[in-house]
Tab-separated table of N, CA and C in Angstrom:
chain	number	residue	atom	x	y	z
A	1	MET	N	2.462	-25.938	-19.963
A	1	MET	CA	2.576	-24.611	-19.422
A	1	MET	C	3.137	-24.705	-18.013
A	2	GLY	N	3.857	-23.721	-17.584
A	2	GLY	CA	4.396	-23.711	-16.238
A	2	GLY	C	5.843	-23.315	-16.231
A	3	TYR	N	6.379	-23.137	-15.075
A	3	TYR	CA	7.755	-22.704	-14.906
A	3	TYR	C	8.686	-23.895	-14.994
A	4	ALA	N	9.782	-23.732	-15.692
A	4	ALA	CA	10.855	-24.734	-15.756
A	4	ALA	C	10.358	-26.089	-16.237
A	5	GLY	N	9.340	-26.070	-17.110
A	5	GLY	CA	8.858	-27.329	-17.644
A	5	GLY	C	7.893	-28.056	-16.727
A	6	CYS	N	7.570	-27.484	-15.592
A	6	CYS	CA	6.625	-28.122	-14.673
A	6	CYS	C	5.221	-27.682	-15.054
A	7	ASP	N	4.322	-28.626	-15.249
A	7	ASP	CA	2.971	-28.261	-15.651
A	7	ASP	C	1.989	-28.322	-14.488
A	8	LYS	N	2.487	-28.525	-13.286
A	8	LYS	CA	1.620	-28.604	-12.120
A	8	LYS	C	2.102	-27.611	-11.075
A	9	LEU	N	1.161	-26.921	-10.468
A	9	LEU	CA	1.501	-26.043	-9.360
A	9	LEU	C	1.512	-26.894	-8.098
A	10	PRO	N	2.624	-26.931	-7.380
A	10	PRO	CA	2.680	-27.747	-6.172
A	10	PRO	C	1.606	-27.338	-5.168
A	11	LEU	N	1.246	-28.280	-4.328
A	11	LEU	CA	0.225	-28.045	-3.316
A	11	LEU	C	0.547	-26.815	-2.478
A	12	VAL	N	1.806	-26.634	-2.121
A	12	VAL	CA	2.169	-25.484	-1.301
A	12	VAL	C	1.935	-24.185	-2.073
A	13	GLY	N	2.035	-24.221	-3.392
A	13	GLY	CA	1.726	-23.049	-4.210
A	13	GLY	C	0.253	-22.691	-4.123
A	14	HIS	N	-0.609	-23.696	-4.161
A	14	HIS	CA	-2.041	-23.457	-3.999
A	14	HIS	C	-2.331	-22.867	-2.624
A	15	LEU	N	-1.657	-23.366	-1.600
A	15	LEU	CA	-1.846	-22.844	-0.252
A	15	LEU	C	-1.434	-21.380	-0.184
A	16	ALA	N	-0.310	-21.043	-0.801
A	16	ALA	CA	0.164	-19.654	-0.783
A	16	ALA	C	-0.857	-18.728	-1.429
A	17	ILE	N	-1.471	-19.172	-2.515
A	17	ILE	CA	-2.486	-18.360	-3.192
A	17	ILE	C	-3.753	-18.280	-2.345
A	18	ALA	N	-4.124	-19.390	-1.718
A	18	ALA	CA	-5.359	-19.443	-0.940
A	18	ALA	C	-5.334	-18.524	0.271
A	19	ILE	N	-4.159	-18.262	0.826
A	19	ILE	CA	-4.105	-17.426	2.024
A	19	ILE	C	-3.679	-16.003	1.712
A	20	HIS	N	-3.864	-15.591	0.472
A	20	HIS	CA	-3.520	-14.221	0.081
A	20	HIS	C	-4.239	-13.244	1.011
A	21	PRO	N	-3.567	-12.148	1.417
A	21	PRO	CA	-4.151	-11.230	2.395
A	21	PRO	C	-5.461	-10.579	1.952
A	22	LYS	N	-5.733	-10.506	0.660
A	22	LYS	CA	-7.008	-9.941	0.217
A	22	LYS	C	-8.161	-10.878	0.541
A	23	ARG	N	-7.828	-12.098	0.911
A	23	ARG	CA	-8.835	-13.075	1.320
A	23	ARG	C	-8.633	-13.350	2.798
A	24	SER	N	-8.712	-12.310	3.620
A	24	SER	CA	-8.329	-12.415	5.027
A	24	SER	C	-9.091	-13.501	5.777
A	25	SER	N	-10.319	-13.780	5.373
A	25	SER	CA	-11.063	-14.819	6.081
A	25	SER	C	-10.505	-16.207	5.796
A	26	ALA	N	-9.708	-16.334	4.725
A	26	ALA	CA	-9.177	-17.640	4.347
A	26	ALA	C	-7.862	-17.962	5.035
A	27	GLY	N	-7.245	-16.994	5.681
A	27	GLY	CA	-5.938	-17.212	6.287
A	27	GLY	C	-6.005	-18.100	7.514
A	28	PRO	N	-4.935	-18.834	7.779
A	28	PRO	CA	-4.923	-19.720	8.939
A	28	PRO	C	-4.754	-18.981	10.267
A	29	PHE	N	-4.338	-17.716	10.213
A	29	PHE	CA	-4.103	-16.947	11.432
A	29	PHE	C	-5.026	-15.743	11.479
A	30	SER	N	-5.430	-15.375	12.665
A	30	SER	CA	-6.157	-14.125	12.840
A	30	SER	C	-5.226	-12.984	12.467
A	31	ALA	N	-5.755	-11.958	11.824
A	31	ALA	CA	-4.928	-10.811	11.441
A	31	ALA	C	-4.316	-10.141	12.663
A	32	THR	N	-4.908	-10.337	13.826
A	32	THR	CA	-4.396	-9.711	15.053
A	32	THR	C	-3.482	-10.644	15.847
A	33	TRP	N	-3.029	-11.732	15.238
A	33	TRP	CA	-2.193	-12.702	15.948
A	33	TRP	C	-0.877	-12.090	16.404
A	34	ILE	N	-0.314	-11.162	15.621
A	34	ILE	CA	0.951	-10.521	15.979
A	34	ILE	C	0.694	-9.249	16.774
A	35	ASN	N	-0.126	-8.366	16.234
A	35	ASN	CA	-0.447	-7.090	16.879
A	35	ASN	C	-1.946	-6.853	16.808
A	36	SER	N	-2.477	-6.156	17.794
A	36	SER	CA	-3.919	-5.937	17.858
A	36	SER	C	-4.442	-5.108	16.691
A	37	ASP	N	-3.581	-4.313	16.044
A	37	ASP	CA	-4.045	-3.509	14.910
A	37	ASP	C	-4.019	-4.283	13.589
A	38	GLY	N	-3.600	-5.529	13.621
A	38	GLY	CA	-3.590	-6.359	12.419
A	38	GLY	C	-2.424	-6.105	11.482
A	39	ARG	N	-1.439	-5.374	11.947
A	39	ARG	CA	-0.250	-5.097	11.126
A	39	ARG	C	0.989	-5.462	11.910
A	40	PRO	N	1.886	-6.177	11.336
A	40	PRO	CA	1.825	-6.819	10.026
A	40	PRO	C	0.896	-8.031	10.052
A	41	ASP	N	0.346	-8.337	8.913
A	41	ASP	CA	-0.583	-9.462	8.783
A	41	ASP	C	0.217	-10.759	8.687
A	42	PRO	N	0.052	-11.668	9.653
A	42	PRO	CA	0.818	-12.920	9.611
A	42	PRO	C	0.510	-13.755	8.375
A	43	ASN	N	-0.701	-13.641	7.843
A	43	ASN	CA	-1.056	-14.405	6.648
A	43	ASN	C	-0.277	-13.934	5.427
A	44	LEU	N	-0.003	-12.640	5.344
A	44	LEU	CA	0.808	-12.110	4.251
A	44	LEU	C	2.242	-12.634	4.355
A	45	ILE	N	2.779	-12.641	5.565
A	45	ILE	CA	4.145	-13.136	5.771
A	45	ILE	C	4.227	-14.614	5.400
A	46	LEU	N	3.243	-15.399	5.840
A	46	LEU	CA	3.225	-16.828	5.514
A	46	LEU	C	3.061	-17.037	4.008
A	47	SER	N	2.153	-16.299	3.401
A	47	SER	CA	1.938	-16.434	1.961
A	47	SER	C	3.209	-16.124	1.183
A	48	GLN	N	3.886	-15.043	1.543
A	48	GLN	CA	5.126	-14.686	0.852
A	48	GLN	C	6.204	-15.742	1.074
A	49	GLY	N	6.284	-16.281	2.285
A	49	GLY	CA	7.262	-17.335	2.561
A	49	GLY	C	6.993	-18.584	1.744
A	50	LEU	N	5.720	-18.970	1.640
A	50	LEU	CA	5.371	-20.164	0.866
A	50	LEU	C	5.618	-19.964	-0.624
A	51	VAL	N	5.351	-18.768	-1.122
A	51	VAL	CA	5.650	-18.480	-2.529
A	51	VAL	C	7.148	-18.609	-2.770
A	52	GLN	N	7.937	-18.127	-1.833
A	52	GLN	CA	9.394	-18.241	-1.972
A	52	GLN	C	9.828	-19.709	-1.964
A	53	VAL	N	9.210	-20.527	-1.113
A	53	VAL	CA	9.521	-21.959	-1.082
A	53	VAL	C	9.200	-22.593	-2.441
A	54	VAL	N	8.029	-22.283	-2.991
A	54	VAL	CA	7.631	-22.839	-4.292
A	54	VAL	C	8.591	-22.393	-5.384
A	55	ASN	N	8.894	-21.102	-5.428
A	55	ASN	CA	9.813	-20.599	-6.455
A	55	ASN	C	11.178	-21.264	-6.349
A	56	ASN	N	11.671	-21.426	-5.133
A	56	ASN	CA	12.961	-22.090	-4.943
A	56	ASN	C	12.904	-23.538	-5.422
A	57	ALA	N	11.823	-24.241	-5.077
A	57	ALA	CA	11.698	-25.645	-5.482
A	57	ALA	C	11.663	-25.774	-7.003
A	58	LEU	N	10.932	-24.894	-7.651
A	58	LEU	CA	10.886	-24.926	-9.111
A	58	LEU	C	12.246	-24.598	-9.711
A	59	ALA	N	12.965	-23.682	-9.089
A	59	ALA	CA	14.306	-23.343	-9.572
A	59	ALA	C	15.260	-24.521	-9.406
A	60	VAL	N	15.101	-25.297	-8.332
A	60	VAL	CA	15.937	-26.487	-8.134
A	60	VAL	C	15.723	-27.461	-9.288
A	61	VAL	N	14.468	-27.656	-9.668
A	61	VAL	CA	14.168	-28.554	-10.788
A	61	VAL	C	14.841	-28.043	-12.054
A	62	ARG	N	14.703	-26.765	-12.322
A	62	ARG	CA	15.297	-26.192	-13.536
A	62	ARG	C	16.818	-26.315	-13.512
A	63	LEU	N	17.435	-25.962	-12.396
A	63	LEU	CA	18.892	-26.065	-12.291
A	63	LEU	C	19.356	-27.502	-12.490
A	64	SER	N	18.634	-28.445	-11.895
A	64	SER	CA	19.001	-29.859	-12.027
A	64	SER	C	18.890	-30.323	-13.468
A	65	ARG	N	17.815	-29.943	-14.113
A	65	ARG	CA	17.622	-30.331	-15.517
A	65	ARG	C	18.677	-29.718	-16.429
A	66	ASP	N	19.185	-28.556	-16.052
A	66	ASP	CA	20.208	-27.882	-16.855
A	66	ASP	C	21.619	-28.323	-16.487
A	67	GLY	N	21.736	-29.281	-15.558
A	67	GLY	CA	23.042	-29.808	-15.191
A	67	GLY	C	23.813	-28.969	-14.191
A	68	LEU	N	23.157	-28.037	-13.548
A	68	LEU	CA	23.817	-27.171	-12.567
A	68	LEU	C	23.603	-27.745	-11.163
A	69	ASP	N	24.244	-28.885	-10.923
A	69	ASP	CA	24.017	-29.636	-9.691
A	69	ASP	C	24.457	-28.895	-8.437
A	70	VAL	N	25.602	-28.248	-8.485
A	70	VAL	CA	26.101	-27.539	-7.299
A	70	VAL	C	25.122	-26.435	-6.912
A	71	GLN	N	24.664	-25.685	-7.885
A	71	GLN	CA	23.719	-24.612	-7.612
A	71	GLN	C	22.394	-25.167	-7.092
A	72	ALA	N	21.946	-26.280	-7.658
A	72	ALA	CA	20.698	-26.895	-7.211
A	72	ALA	C	20.814	-27.367	-5.763
A	73	ARG	N	21.936	-28.005	-5.420
A	73	ARG	CA	22.131	-28.466	-4.035
A	73	ARG	C	22.139	-27.293	-3.067
A	74	THR	N	22.777	-26.209	-3.476
A	74	THR	CA	22.813	-25.022	-2.622
A	74	THR	C	21.404	-24.488	-2.393
A	75	LEU	N	20.616	-24.434	-3.448
A	75	LEU	CA	19.261	-23.923	-3.325
A	75	LEU	C	18.363	-24.877	-2.537
A	76	VAL	N	18.611	-26.176	-2.617
A	76	VAL	CA	17.862	-27.130	-1.791
A	76	VAL	C	18.102	-26.817	-0.318
A	77	ARG	N	19.350	-26.579	0.039
A	77	ARG	CA	19.672	-26.268	1.435
A	77	ARG	C	19.018	-24.953	1.873
A	78	VAL	N	19.082	-23.946	1.019
A	78	VAL	CA	18.458	-22.655	1.329
A	78	VAL	C	16.951	-22.835	1.527
A	79	THR	N	16.333	-23.619	0.670
A	79	THR	CA	14.895	-23.845	0.755
A	79	THR	C	14.536	-24.616	2.018
A	80	ALA	N	15.326	-25.608	2.358
A	80	ALA	CA	15.090	-26.352	3.601
A	80	ALA	C	15.171	-25.416	4.799
A	81	GLU	N	16.185	-24.580	4.822
A	81	GLU	CA	16.331	-23.651	5.943
A	81	GLU	C	15.186	-22.645	5.982
A	82	LEU	N	14.690	-22.232	4.827
A	82	LEU	CA	13.541	-21.327	4.796
A	82	LEU	C	12.312	-22.005	5.399
A	83	THR	N	12.093	-23.277	5.092
A	83	THR	CA	10.936	-23.970	5.666
A	83	THR	C	11.085	-24.114	7.176
A	84	TRP	N	12.302	-24.372	7.648
A	84	TRP	CA	12.521	-24.443	9.100
A	84	TRP	C	12.250	-23.085	9.732
A	85	GLN	N	12.718	-22.032	9.069
A	85	GLN	CA	12.527	-20.682	9.588
A	85	GLN	C	11.035	-20.354	9.678
A	86	LEU	N	10.270	-20.682	8.649
A	86	LEU	CA	8.828	-20.431	8.676
A	86	LEU	C	8.158	-21.216	9.802
A	87	ALA	N	8.551	-22.472	9.982
A	87	ALA	CA	7.967	-23.284	11.055
A	87	ALA	C	8.261	-22.671	12.419
A	88	VAL	N	9.488	-22.236	12.626
A	88	VAL	CA	9.868	-21.625	13.905
A	88	VAL	C	9.096	-20.327	14.121
A	89	LEU	N	9.054	-19.471	13.109
A	89	LEU	CA	8.375	-18.182	13.252
A	89	LEU	C	6.888	-18.355	13.539
A	90	PHE	N	6.247	-19.293	12.849
A	90	PHE	CA	4.809	-19.432	13.010
A	90	PHE	C	4.419	-20.328	14.181
A	91	SER	N	5.393	-20.776	14.923
A	91	SER	CA	5.093	-21.496	16.159
A	91	SER	C	5.132	-20.559	17.357
A	92	ASN	N	5.546	-19.307	17.144
A	92	ASN	CA	5.727	-18.379	18.256
A	92	ASN	C	5.423	-16.948	17.806
A	93	PRO	N	4.284	-16.378	18.245
A	93	PRO	CA	3.939	-15.029	17.800
A	93	PRO	C	4.954	-13.968	18.223
A	94	GLU	N	5.634	-14.171	19.345
A	94	GLU	CA	6.643	-13.191	19.773
A	94	GLU	C	7.822	-13.155	18.805
A	95	LEU	N	8.287	-14.326	18.376
A	95	LEU	CA	9.379	-14.366	17.401
A	95	LEU	C	8.935	-13.756	16.072
A	96	LEU	N	7.721	-14.077	15.644
A	96	LEU	CA	7.219	-13.537	14.385
A	96	LEU	C	7.082	-12.023	14.463
A	97	ARG	N	6.599	-11.523	15.590
A	97	ARG	CA	6.466	-10.077	15.763
A	97	ARG	C	7.828	-9.406	15.656
A	98	LYS	N	8.801	-9.953	16.362
A	98	LYS	CA	10.150	-9.381	16.335
A	98	LYS	C	10.710	-9.390	14.911
A	99	TYR	N	10.477	-10.491	14.211
A	99	TYR	CA	10.969	-10.652	12.840
A	99	TYR	C	10.270	-9.689	11.875
A	100	ALA	N	8.970	-9.509	12.064
A	100	ALA	CA	8.158	-8.794	11.080
A	100	ALA	C	8.185	-7.278	11.201
A	101	VAL	N	8.557	-6.749	12.343
A	101	VAL	CA	8.427	-5.300	12.528
A	101	VAL	C	9.712	-4.523	12.270
A	102	ALA	N	10.756	-5.171	11.820
A	102	ALA	CA	12.005	-4.461	11.518
A	102	ALA	C	11.738	-3.394	10.460
A	103	GLN	N	12.305	-2.207	10.671
A	103	GLN	CA	12.011	-1.062	9.805
A	103	GLN	C	13.099	-0.744	8.787
A	104	SER	N	14.303	-1.244	8.991
A	104	SER	CA	15.396	-0.929	8.071
A	104	SER	C	16.143	-2.214	7.725
A	105	GLU	N	16.942	-2.139	6.682
A	105	GLU	CA	17.726	-3.311	6.286
A	105	GLU	C	18.689	-3.715	7.394
A	106	GLU	N	19.294	-2.738	8.046
A	106	GLU	CA	20.222	-3.043	9.142
A	106	GLU	C	19.496	-3.734	10.290
A	107	GLU	N	18.299	-3.243	10.615
A	107	GLU	CA	17.523	-3.858	11.688
A	107	GLU	C	17.078	-5.269	11.298
A	108	GLU	N	16.686	-5.455	10.035
A	108	GLU	CA	16.309	-6.789	9.561
A	108	GLU	C	17.464	-7.767	9.721
A	109	ASN	N	18.655	-7.346	9.317
A	109	ASN	CA	19.833	-8.213	9.447
A	109	ASN	C	20.132	-8.528	10.898
A	110	ARG	N	20.050	-7.529	11.767
A	110	ARG	CA	20.322	-7.737	13.191
A	110	ARG	C	19.322	-8.725	13.796
A	111	VAL	N	18.039	-8.518	13.492
A	111	VAL	CA	16.999	-9.400	14.030
A	111	VAL	C	17.170	-10.817	13.488
A	112	TRP	N	17.467	-10.953	12.188
A	112	TRP	CA	17.654	-12.288	11.624
A	112	TRP	C	18.789	-13.008	12.336
A	113	TRP	N	19.924	-12.336	12.522
A	113	TRP	CA	21.056	-12.971	13.201
A	113	TRP	C	20.719	-13.306	14.644
A	114	GLU	N	19.962	-12.434	15.294
A	114	GLU	CA	19.570	-12.691	16.684
A	114	GLU	C	18.669	-13.922	16.784
A	115	LEU	N	17.761	-14.072	15.833
A	115	LEU	CA	16.818	-15.193	15.879
A	115	LEU	C	17.371	-16.485	15.294
A	116	PHE	N	18.183	-16.393	14.227
A	116	PHE	CA	18.543	-17.587	13.475
A	116	PHE	C	20.029	-17.805	13.254
A	117	GLY	N	20.859	-16.835	13.529
A	117	GLY	CA	22.285	-16.960	13.238
A	117	GLY	C	23.013	-17.889	14.194
A	118	ARG	N	24.199	-18.331	13.768
A	118	ARG	CA	25.111	-19.145	14.587
A	118	ARG	C	24.441	-20.354	15.246
A	119	GLY	N	23.719	-21.113	14.465
A	119	GLY	CA	23.127	-22.350	14.973
A	119	GLY	C	21.796	-22.176	15.679
A	120	ARG	N	21.311	-20.949	15.802
A	120	ARG	CA	20.043	-20.738	16.511
A	120	ARG	C	18.857	-21.337	15.762
A	121	LEU	N	18.889	-21.284	14.418
A	121	LEU	CA	17.785	-21.864	13.652
A	121	LEU	C	17.677	-23.358	13.923
A	122	LEU	N	18.791	-24.056	13.908
A	122	LEU	CA	18.770	-25.491	14.186
A	122	LEU	C	18.279	-25.760	15.605
A	123	ARG	N	18.781	-25.000	16.578
A	123	ARG	CA	18.339	-25.198	17.965
A	123	ARG	C	16.843	-24.945	18.110
A	124	ARG	N	16.360	-23.882	17.490
A	124	ARG	CA	14.925	-23.578	17.585
A	124	ARG	C	14.090	-24.658	16.884
A	125	THR	N	14.599	-25.186	15.777
A	125	THR	CA	13.895	-26.259	15.071
A	125	THR	C	13.835	-27.511	15.945
A	126	LEU	N	14.948	-27.863	16.563
A	126	LEU	CA	14.972	-29.027	17.456
A	126	LEU	C	14.062	-28.813	18.661
A	127	ASP	N	14.062	-27.595	19.215
A	127	ASP	CA	13.172	-27.283	20.338
A	127	ASP	C	11.709	-27.424	19.930
A	128	LEU	N	11.386	-27.005	18.714
A	128	LEU	CA	10.020	-27.129	18.218
A	128	LEU	C	9.627	-28.598	18.095
A	129	GLU	N	10.532	-29.420	17.589
A	129	GLU	CA	10.253	-30.857	17.491
A	129	GLU	C	10.017	-31.457	18.876
A	130	LYS	N	10.824	-31.053	19.853
A	130	LYS	CA	10.632	-31.553	21.222
A	130	LYS	C	9.294	-31.099	21.784
A	131	ALA	N	8.943	-29.828	21.541
A	131	ALA	CA	7.682	-29.293	22.049
A	131	ALA	C	6.481	-30.010	21.437
A	132	LEU	N	6.641	-30.502	20.227
A	132	LEU	CA	5.568	-31.255	19.582
A	132	LEU	C	5.426	-32.653	20.170
A	133	GLY	N	6.402	-33.058	20.977
A	133	GLY	CA	6.357	-34.364	21.606
A	133	GLY	C	6.697	-35.513	20.680
A	134	LEU	N	7.532	-35.234	19.691
A	134	LEU	CA	7.918	-36.305	18.775
A	134	LEU	C	8.727	-37.365	19.512
A	135	PRO	N	8.473	-38.633	19.238
A	135	PRO	CA	9.277	-39.695	19.842
A	135	PRO	C	10.746	-39.534	19.452
A	136	ALA	N	11.634	-40.010	20.293
A	136	ALA	CA	13.074	-39.842	20.075
A	136	ALA	C	13.521	-40.427	18.739
A	137	ASP	N	12.964	-41.581	18.347
A	137	ASP	CA	13.389	-42.184	17.081
A	137	ASP	C	12.951	-41.344	15.877
A	138	VAL	N	11.777	-40.731	15.954
A	138	VAL	CA	11.313	-39.860	14.871
A	138	VAL	C	12.186	-38.614	14.799
A	139	SER	N	12.480	-38.042	15.955
A	139	SER	CA	13.335	-36.852	15.999
A	139	SER	C	14.729	-37.160	15.461
A	140	ALA	N	15.258	-38.323	15.800
A	140	ALA	CA	16.582	-38.717	15.302
A	140	ALA	C	16.553	-38.912	13.787
A	141	ALA	N	15.470	-39.495	13.276
A	141	ALA	CA	15.351	-39.688	11.828
A	141	ALA	C	15.256	-38.344	11.108
A	142	LEU	N	14.501	-37.411	11.674
A	142	LEU	CA	14.415	-36.070	11.082
A	142	LEU	C	15.773	-35.385	11.093
A	143	ASP	N	16.492	-35.552	12.186
A	143	ASP	CA	17.812	-34.933	12.301
A	143	ASP	C	18.768	-35.505	11.252
A	144	ALA	N	18.739	-36.818	11.059
A	144	ALA	CA	19.603	-37.441	10.053
A	144	ALA	C	19.199	-36.986	8.649
A	145	HIS	N	17.906	-36.891	8.417
A	145	HIS	CA	17.398	-36.459	7.113
A	145	HIS	C	17.779	-35.008	6.822
A	146	ARG	N	17.778	-34.201	7.855
A	146	ARG	CA	18.048	-32.772	7.716
A	146	ARG	C	19.386	-32.494	7.048
A	147	PHE	N	20.356	-33.347	7.275
A	147	PHE	CA	21.703	-33.089	6.771
A	147	PHE	C	22.107	-34.020	5.633
A	148	SER	N	21.137	-34.730	5.058
A	148	SER	CA	21.466	-35.652	3.973
A	148	SER	C	20.994	-35.141	2.614
A	149	TYR	N	20.622	-33.882	2.524
A	149	TYR	CA	20.113	-33.349	1.254
A	149	TYR	C	21.067	-33.509	0.082
A	150	PRO	N	22.356	-33.191	0.220
A	150	PRO	CA	23.225	-33.348	-0.959
A	150	PRO	C	23.235	-34.779	-1.494
A	151	ASP	N	23.298	-35.765	-0.595
A	151	ASP	CA	23.299	-37.162	-1.028
A	151	ASP	C	21.981	-37.535	-1.704
A	152	GLN	N	20.864	-37.105	-1.117
A	152	GLN	CA	19.565	-37.416	-1.702
A	152	GLN	C	19.420	-36.772	-3.069
A	153	HIS	N	19.896	-35.548	-3.198
A	153	HIS	CA	19.820	-34.843	-4.486
A	153	HIS	C	20.589	-35.619	-5.549
A	154	ASP	N	21.798	-36.073	-5.217
A	154	ASP	CA	22.600	-36.840	-6.169
A	154	ASP	C	21.902	-38.140	-6.560
A	155	GLN	N	21.268	-38.811	-5.591
A	155	GLN	CA	20.562	-40.051	-5.882
A	155	GLN	C	19.375	-39.804	-6.814
A	156	LEU	N	18.647	-38.707	-6.590
A	156	LEU	CA	17.521	-38.377	-7.462
A	156	LEU	C	17.983	-38.093	-8.884
A	157	LEU	N	19.082	-37.372	-9.018
A	157	LEU	CA	19.608	-37.080	-10.350
A	157	LEU	C	20.019	-38.361	-11.063
A	158	ALA	N	20.672	-39.262	-10.340
A	158	ALA	CA	21.125	-40.515	-10.937
A	158	ALA	C	19.941	-41.392	-11.354
A	159	ALA	N	18.826	-41.260	-10.639
A	159	ALA	CA	17.646	-42.073	-10.929
A	159	ALA	C	16.795	-41.502	-12.065
A	160	GLY	N	17.192	-40.373	-12.611
A	160	GLY	CA	16.433	-39.846	-13.744
A	160	GLY	C	15.883	-38.455	-13.557
A	161	GLY	N	16.271	-37.784	-12.515
A	161	GLY	CA	15.869	-36.390	-12.379
A	161	GLY	C	14.891	-36.139	-11.261
A	162	LEU	N	14.529	-34.890	-11.176
A	162	LEU	CA	13.634	-34.410	-10.132
A	162	LEU	C	12.312	-34.001	-10.752
A	163	GLU	N	11.242	-34.274	-10.080
A	163	GLU	CA	9.920	-33.847	-10.535
A	163	GLU	C	9.197	-33.203	-9.367
A	164	ILE	N	8.436	-32.184	-9.670
A	164	ILE	CA	7.575	-31.556	-8.671
A	164	ILE	C	6.170	-31.624	-9.219
A	165	GLY	N	5.240	-32.035	-8.388
A	165	GLY	CA	3.873	-32.107	-8.872
A	165	GLY	C	2.902	-32.133	-7.757
């Protein structure tokens, strides 16, 4: 049982379910972390982001198994960028507030481009790594890994496929 032939829900999927907003005491963030009235709820935003990461990862497995390598590589990159975006947003309540309170599609697009467009996501990700105090060699390894997804995907396919568990 499971999506795309996967019979295990990834750990991040369990986390997304565990922090569902109806279980507000279980969330990693106070409901008032963004605004004092508790809206928007940061735990709901995180839960939805993690569900999207899980769904994308499962879709990558399915696409790979069906021989749609180009589409799978594209989705791997999208998923990687989504995880970077979540890390950046949840490292800064001001950025998350700005991101979460957009009221229209046009405003959402404007805010997204302001926060993440034209290389800003990469810069913010690198700034976050520096703020964490990562040693230079670790940061360099992460940077090299960040842009090697297509090659790694091809190597995994050649070795017998992708598994999520």
